[in-house]
């Protein structure tokens, strides 16, 4: 597979715009493409402006975060920080505890909070749309390419949700390609896409591996990361997934994560302003001051 950032095969659809990192964006139609790794649908602009007030402000220095005690944001709430817990507390949350996550009516199977404004689940069904609408989602990342459940596309369109499909093969027999994981992290770590839901079919294996990589980026220990994966994958834990989680190296996220600052890395760290951009802004400011002074002198002479 080609490089994860620029090598993804995109499926041509009705209109095109730039989304992030020069990735082409196509609006999806009623049919699901037969090929392609990633495609994105742009939601309603007014809905996105409304949701912008709910964006999470991610900390520059983040070590770890608790999943079990984080609740979904309520209307009007702006979450400004990650909830911090110590490494020992984080490990205690999952230590030796394996609990199957049954389907709850009104919520997707295996629904959970990864971080404030970042959620995980199995494939949403019609009965779940109301709950998801209350989360004011801006983006849904789907890790499987399949026919939509009844009303799913209508729900996303009416809610102004950007739909990103990153086709990940089942983890049972196929190793997860690095470019695929890079693509997932690029979307999930961009705060402009939050609030965001990450899901596959059951919310166990594909989603579990992706969340595990996020946990390792945040500095979780391997044992805590595996315990969380197990709690969601039970009773169908895959040893190949556990091996992937244990062996995954953060250094492989080239261009996405700085391995030297992994334990204090930021999700969605704001991009620094380039030198040329700073020069341009200074020039505009200088011209503005010059024009203002000229007009003031001119008015003074007339008076």
CSV table of C-alpha atoms in Angstrom, one decimal:
chain,number,residue,atom,x,y,z
A,1,UNK,CA,0.0,0.0,0.0
A,2,UNK,CA,1.2,3.5,-0.8
A,3,UNK,CA,2.1,6.1,1.7
A,4,UNK,CA,-0.8,6.7,4.2
A,5,UNK,CA,-1.0,10.5,3.7
A,6,UNK,CA,-1.0,10.9,0.0
A,7,UNK,CA,-1.3,7.4,-1.3
A,8,UNK,CA,-4.8,6.6,-0.4
A,9,UNK,CA,-7.0,5.7,-3.3
A,10,UNK,CA,-10.0,8.1,-3.4
A,11,UNK,CA,-13.4,7.4,-4.9
A,12,UNK,CA,-14.6,10.1,-7.3
A,13,UNK,CA,-18.1,11.5,-6.5
A,14,UNK,CA,-20.1,14.6,-7.1
A,15,UNK,CA,-18.0,17.5,-5.7
A,16,UNK,CA,-14.5,18.0,-4.4
A,17,UNK,CA,-12.9,20.2,-1.8
A,18,UNK,CA,-9.7,20.1,0.4
A,19,UNK,CA,-10.3,18.6,3.8
A,20,UNK,CA,-7.0,18.1,5.6
A,21,UNK,CA,-3.4,17.5,4.5
A,22,UNK,CA,-4.4,17.9,0.8
A,23,UNK,CA,-6.6,14.8,0.9
A,24,UNK,CA,-9.3,14.8,-1.8
A,25,UNK,CA,-12.8,14.8,-0.5
A,26,UNK,CA,-15.8,13.4,-2.4
A,27,UNK,CA,-19.4,13.6,-1.5
A,28,UNK,CA,-20.9,10.2,-1.2
A,29,UNK,CA,-24.1,9.1,-3.0
A,30,UNK,CA,-26.6,6.5,-2.1
A,31,UNK,CA,-24.3,3.6,-3.2
A,32,UNK,CA,-21.2,2.5,-1.4
A,33,UNK,CA,-18.1,2.4,-3.6
A,34,UNK,CA,-16.6,-1.0,-4.4
A,35,UNK,CA,-13.1,0.1,-4.0
A,36,UNK,CA,-11.0,2.8,-2.3
A,37,UNK,CA,-9.7,3.3,1.2
A,38,UNK,CA,-11.1,6.7,2.3
A,39,UNK,CA,-13.9,9.0,1.3
A,40,UNK,CA,-15.4,11.9,3.2
A,41,UNK,CA,-18.8,13.7,3.1
A,42,UNK,CA,-19.0,17.3,4.0
A,43,UNK,CA,-21.9,18.2,6.3
A,44,UNK,CA,-24.1,21.2,6.5
A,45,UNK,CA,-22.0,24.4,7.0
A,46,UNK,CA,-24.5,25.9,9.6
A,47,UNK,CA,-24.4,22.7,11.6
A,48,UNK,CA,-20.6,22.8,11.6
A,49,UNK,CA,-20.6,26.4,12.8
A,50,UNK,CA,-23.0,25.4,15.6
A,51,UNK,CA,-20.7,22.4,16.5
A,52,UNK,CA,-17.6,24.6,16.5
A,53,UNK,CA,-18.7,26.0,19.9
A,54,UNK,CA,-18.3,22.4,21.2
A,55,UNK,CA,-14.7,21.8,20.1
A,56,UNK,CA,-12.5,20.3,22.7
A,57,UNK,CA,-9.4,22.4,23.6
A,58,UNK,CA,-6.7,19.8,23.8
A,59,UNK,CA,-3.7,20.2,26.2
A,60,UNK,CA,-0.2,20.5,24.8
A,61,UNK,CA,1.1,18.3,27.7
A,62,UNK,CA,-0.9,15.1,28.2
A,63,UNK,CA,0.3,12.0,29.7
A,64,UNK,CA,-2.8,9.7,30.1
A,65,UNK,CA,-6.5,9.8,30.4
A,66,UNK,CA,-9.3,7.8,32.1
A,67,UNK,CA,-12.0,6.2,29.9
A,68,UNK,CA,-14.4,4.9,32.4
A,69,UNK,CA,-15.2,8.1,34.2
A,70,UNK,CA,-15.7,10.4,31.2
A,71,UNK,CA,-19.2,11.4,30.3
A,72,UNK,CA,-20.5,12.8,27.1
A,73,UNK,CA,-20.6,16.6,27.0
A,74,UNK,CA,-24.0,18.2,27.5
A,75,UNK,CA,-25.4,21.1,25.5
A,76,UNK,CA,-23.4,24.3,26.0
A,77,UNK,CA,-20.5,22.6,27.7
A,78,UNK,CA,-17.0,23.3,26.5
A,79,UNK,CA,-14.4,20.8,27.7
A,80,UNK,CA,-11.1,22.6,28.0
A,81,UNK,CA,-8.8,19.8,29.3
A,82,UNK,CA,-8.2,16.1,29.3
A,83,UNK,CA,-9.2,14.5,32.5
A,84,UNK,CA,-5.9,13.4,34.1
A,85,UNK,CA,-5.2,10.3,36.1
A,86,UNK,CA,-1.9,8.9,37.3
A,87,UNK,CA,-0.5,5.8,35.6
A,88,UNK,CA,-1.3,3.6,38.6
A,89,UNK,CA,-4.9,4.8,38.6
A,90,UNK,CA,-5.2,4.2,34.9
A,91,UNK,CA,-4.0,0.7,35.2
A,92,UNK,CA,-6.3,0.1,38.2
A,93,UNK,CA,-9.3,0.9,36.1
A,94,UNK,CA,-8.8,-2.2,33.9
A,95,UNK,CA,-6.7,-4.4,36.2
A,96,UNK,CA,-7.9,-8.0,36.0
A,97,UNK,CA,-11.4,-7.0,35.0
A,98,UNK,CA,-13.0,-8.4,31.9
A,99,UNK,CA,-16.6,-7.4,31.3
A,100,UNK,CA,-18.6,-8.0,28.2
A,101,UNK,CA,-20.3,-4.9,26.9
A,102,UNK,CA,-23.9,-5.8,25.9
A,103,UNK,CA,-26.0,-3.8,23.5
A,104,UNK,CA,-27.9,-1.1,25.3
A,105,UNK,CA,-31.1,0.1,23.6
A,106,UNK,CA,-30.5,3.6,22.3
A,107,UNK,CA,-26.7,3.3,22.3
A,108,UNK,CA,-24.4,1.6,19.8
A,109,UNK,CA,-22.9,-1.7,20.9
A,110,UNK,CA,-19.6,-1.2,22.8
A,111,UNK,CA,-20.1,2.5,23.0
A,112,UNK,CA,-17.4,4.3,25.1
A,113,UNK,CA,-15.5,7.5,25.6
A,114,UNK,CA,-11.9,7.5,24.5
A,115,UNK,CA,-11.3,11.1,25.4
A,116,UNK,CA,-13.6,14.1,25.8
A,117,UNK,CA,-15.2,14.6,22.4
A,118,UNK,CA,-13.8,11.3,21.0
A,119,UNK,CA,-16.0,8.2,21.2
A,120,UNK,CA,-15.9,4.6,20.1
A,121,UNK,CA,-18.6,2.0,19.2
A,122,UNK,CA,-19.9,-0.7,17.0
A,123,UNK,CA,-21.9,0.1,13.8
A,124,UNK,CA,-24.7,2.4,14.8
A,125,UNK,CA,-28.3,1.2,14.2
A,126,UNK,CA,-31.5,3.2,13.6
A,127,UNK,CA,-32.4,3.1,17.3
A,128,UNK,CA,-29.0,4.8,18.2
A,129,UNK,CA,-29.4,7.9,16.0
A,130,UNK,CA,-31.1,10.0,18.7
A,131,UNK,CA,-28.3,9.3,21.2
A,132,UNK,CA,-25.6,10.1,18.7
A,133,UNK,CA,-27.4,13.3,17.6
A,134,UNK,CA,-27.2,14.5,21.3
A,135,UNK,CA,-23.4,14.2,21.1
A,136,UNK,CA,-23.4,16.9,18.4
A,137,UNK,CA,-20.9,14.8,16.4
A,138,UNK,CA,-18.9,16.6,13.7
A,139,UNK,CA,-17.2,13.5,12.3
A,140,UNK,CA,-17.9,9.7,12.1
A,141,UNK,CA,-15.0,7.5,11.1
A,142,UNK,CA,-16.0,4.1,9.8
A,143,UNK,CA,-13.4,1.4,9.6
A,144,UNK,CA,-15.4,-1.0,7.4
A,145,UNK,CA,-16.8,-0.6,3.9
A,146,UNK,CA,-20.4,-2.0,3.8
A,147,UNK,CA,-23.9,-1.1,2.9
A,148,UNK,CA,-25.4,1.5,5.3
A,149,UNK,CA,-28.1,0.5,7.8
A,150,UNK,CA,-31.5,1.9,7.3
A,151,UNK,CA,-31.5,5.7,7.5
A,152,UNK,CA,-27.8,6.0,8.4
A,153,UNK,CA,-26.9,8.3,5.5
A,154,UNK,CA,-30.0,10.4,6.0
A,155,UNK,CA,-29.1,10.8,9.7
A,156,UNK,CA,-25.5,11.9,8.9
A,157,UNK,CA,-26.7,14.4,6.3
A,158,UNK,CA,-29.4,15.9,8.5
A,159,UNK,CA,-27.0,16.2,11.4
A,160,UNK,CA,-24.2,17.8,9.3
A,161,UNK,CA,-21.8,15.0,10.1
A,162,UNK,CA,-18.6,14.5,8.0
A,163,UNK,CA,-18.4,10.8,7.2
A,164,UNK,CA,-14.9,9.3,6.8
A,165,UNK,CA,-14.6,5.7,5.6
A,166,UNK,CA,-11.1,4.1,6.1
A,167,UNK,CA,-11.3,0.6,4.9
A,168,UNK,CA,-9.5,-1.7,7.3
A,169,UNK,CA,-9.4,-5.4,6.6
A,170,UNK,CA,-10.4,-7.8,9.4
A,171,UNK,CA,-7.5,-8.3,11.9
A,172,UNK,CA,-8.0,-12.0,12.2
A,173,UNK,CA,-5.9,-13.0,9.2
A,174,UNK,CA,-4.5,-9.7,7.9
A,175,UNK,CA,-1.9,-7.5,9.6
A,176,UNK,CA,-3.0,-3.9,9.8
A,177,UNK,CA,-1.1,-1.9,7.2
A,178,UNK,CA,0.8,1.1,8.7
A,179,UNK,CA,-0.6,3.6,6.1
A,180,UNK,CA,-4.1,2.6,7.3
A,181,UNK,CA,-3.3,3.3,10.9
A,182,UNK,CA,-1.6,6.5,10.0
A,183,UNK,CA,-4.8,7.6,8.1
A,184,UNK,CA,-6.9,6.8,11.2
A,185,UNK,CA,-4.7,8.8,13.5
A,186,UNK,CA,-4.5,11.8,11.2
A,187,UNK,CA,-8.3,12.2,11.3
A,188,UNK,CA,-8.9,11.3,14.9
A,189,UNK,CA,-6.1,13.6,16.2
A,190,UNK,CA,-7.3,16.7,14.3
A,191,UNK,CA,-9.5,18.7,16.8
A,192,UNK,CA,-11.3,20.3,13.9
A,193,UNK,CA,-13.0,16.9,13.4
A,194,UNK,CA,-14.2,16.7,17.0
A,195,UNK,CA,-16.6,15.6,18.4
A,196,UNK,CA,-15.9,12.4,16.6
A,197,UNK,CA,-17.1,8.8,16.7
A,198,UNK,CA,-14.8,5.9,15.7
A,199,UNK,CA,-16.5,2.6,14.9
A,200,UNK,CA,-16.3,-0.7,13.0
A,201,UNK,CA,-18.9,-3.5,12.9
A,202,UNK,CA,-18.8,-4.6,16.6
A,203,UNK,CA,-16.5,-2.1,18.1
A,204,UNK,CA,-14.1,-4.8,19.1
A,205,UNK,CA,-11.2,-5.7,16.9
A,206,UNK,CA,-10.6,-2.9,14.3
A,207,UNK,CA,-11.7,-0.2,16.7
A,208,UNK,CA,-9.9,-1.9,19.6
A,209,UNK,CA,-6.6,-1.8,17.8
A,210,UNK,CA,-7.0,1.8,16.7
A,211,UNK,CA,-7.9,2.9,20.3
A,212,UNK,CA,-4.9,0.9,21.6
A,213,UNK,CA,-2.6,2.9,19.4
A,214,UNK,CA,-4.2,6.1,20.7
A,215,UNK,CA,-3.6,4.9,24.3
A,216,UNK,CA,0.1,4.2,23.5
A,217,UNK,CA,0.4,7.7,22.1
A,218,UNK,CA,-1.0,9.0,25.4
A,219,UNK,CA,1.5,7.1,27.4
A,220,UNK,CA,-0.6,4.2,28.7
A,221,UNK,CA,1.4,1.1,29.8
A,222,UNK,CA,1.1,-1.9,27.5
A,223,UNK,CA,-0.8,-3.9,30.2
A,224,UNK,CA,-3.4,-1.2,30.7
A,225,UNK,CA,-3.8,-0.9,26.9
A,226,UNK,CA,-4.3,-4.6,26.5
A,227,UNK,CA,-6.7,-4.7,29.4
A,228,UNK,CA,-8.9,-2.1,27.8
A,229,UNK,CA,-8.8,-3.9,24.5
A,230,UNK,CA,-9.8,-7.1,26.3
A,231,UNK,CA,-12.7,-5.5,28.1
A,232,UNK,CA,-14.3,-4.5,24.8
A,233,UNK,CA,-13.3,-7.6,22.8
A,234,UNK,CA,-14.5,-10.2,25.4
A,235,UNK,CA,-15.4,-13.0,24.8
A,236,UNK,CA,-13.8,-12.8,21.3
A,237,UNK,CA,-10.3,-11.6,22.2
A,238,UNK,CA,-7.9,-12.2,19.4
A,239,UNK,CA,-4.3,-13.0,20.2
A,240,UNK,CA,-3.2,-11.5,16.9
A,241,UNK,CA,-4.7,-8.2,18.1
A,242,UNK,CA,-2.9,-8.5,21.5
A,243,UNK,CA,0.4,-9.2,19.7
A,244,UNK,CA,-0.2,-6.2,17.5
A,245,UNK,CA,-0.8,-3.9,20.5
A,246,UNK,CA,2.2,-5.2,22.3
A,247,UNK,CA,4.6,-4.9,19.4
A,248,UNK,CA,3.3,-1.6,17.9
A,249,UNK,CA,6.0,1.1,18.0
A,250,UNK,CA,5.0,4.7,18.3
A,251,UNK,CA,8.1,5.6,16.2
A,252,UNK,CA,6.2,4.0,13.2
A,253,UNK,CA,3.8,7.0,13.2
A,254,UNK,CA,6.2,9.0,11.0
A,255,UNK,CA,5.1,12.5,10.4
A,256,UNK,CA,2.2,12.2,12.9
A,257,UNK,CA,3.8,11.7,16.3
A,258,UNK,CA,7.2,12.9,17.5
A,259,UNK,CA,8.6,9.8,19.2
A,260,UNK,CA,10.9,12.0,21.4
A,261,UNK,CA,7.8,13.7,23.0
A,262,UNK,CA,5.4,10.8,22.9
A,263,UNK,CA,4.5,10.9,26.6
A,264,UNK,CA,3.9,14.6,26.5
A,265,UNK,CA,2.5,14.8,23.0
A,266,UNK,CA,-0.7,16.6,22.2
A,267,UNK,CA,-3.7,15.4,20.3
A,268,UNK,CA,-4.5,18.1,17.8
A,269,UNK,CA,-1.5,20.4,18.7
A,270,UNK,CA,-2.1,23.6,16.9
A,271,UNK,CA,0.1,24.1,13.8
A,272,UNK,CA,2.8,26.8,14.2
A,273,UNK,CA,2.4,29.8,12.1
A,274,UNK,CA,5.0,29.7,9.3
A,275,UNK,CA,7.6,32.5,8.9
A,276,UNK,CA,6.2,33.6,5.5
A,277,UNK,CA,2.8,33.9,7.1
A,278,UNK,CA,4.2,36.0,10.0
A,279,UNK,CA,6.0,38.2,7.5
A,280,UNK,CA,2.8,38.7,5.5
A,281,UNK,CA,0.8,39.6,8.6
A,282,UNK,CA,3.4,42.1,9.7
A,283,UNK,CA,3.4,43.7,6.2
A,284,UNK,CA,-0.4,44.0,6.2
A,285,UNK,CA,-0.3,45.6,9.7
A,286,UNK,CA,2.5,48.0,8.6
A,287,UNK,CA,0.5,49.1,5.5
A,288,UNK,CA,-2.6,49.5,7.6
A,289,UNK,CA,-0.8,51.8,10.1
A,290,UNK,CA,0.8,53.8,7.2
A,291,UNK,CA,-2.6,54.4,5.6
A,292,UNK,CA,-4.2,55.3,8.9
A,293,UNK,CA,-1.4,57.9,9.6
A,294,UNK,CA,-1.7,59.3,6.1
A,295,UNK,CA,-5.4,59.8,6.4
A,296,UNK,CA,-5.0,61.4,9.8
A,297,UNK,CA,-2.4,63.9,8.4
A,298,UNK,CA,-4.6,64.6,5.4
A,299,UNK,CA,-7.6,65.4,7.5
A,300,UNK,CA,-5.5,67.6,9.8
A,301,UNK,CA,-4.3,69.7,6.9
A,302,UNK,CA,-7.8,70.1,5.5
A,303,UNK,CA,-9.0,71.3,8.8
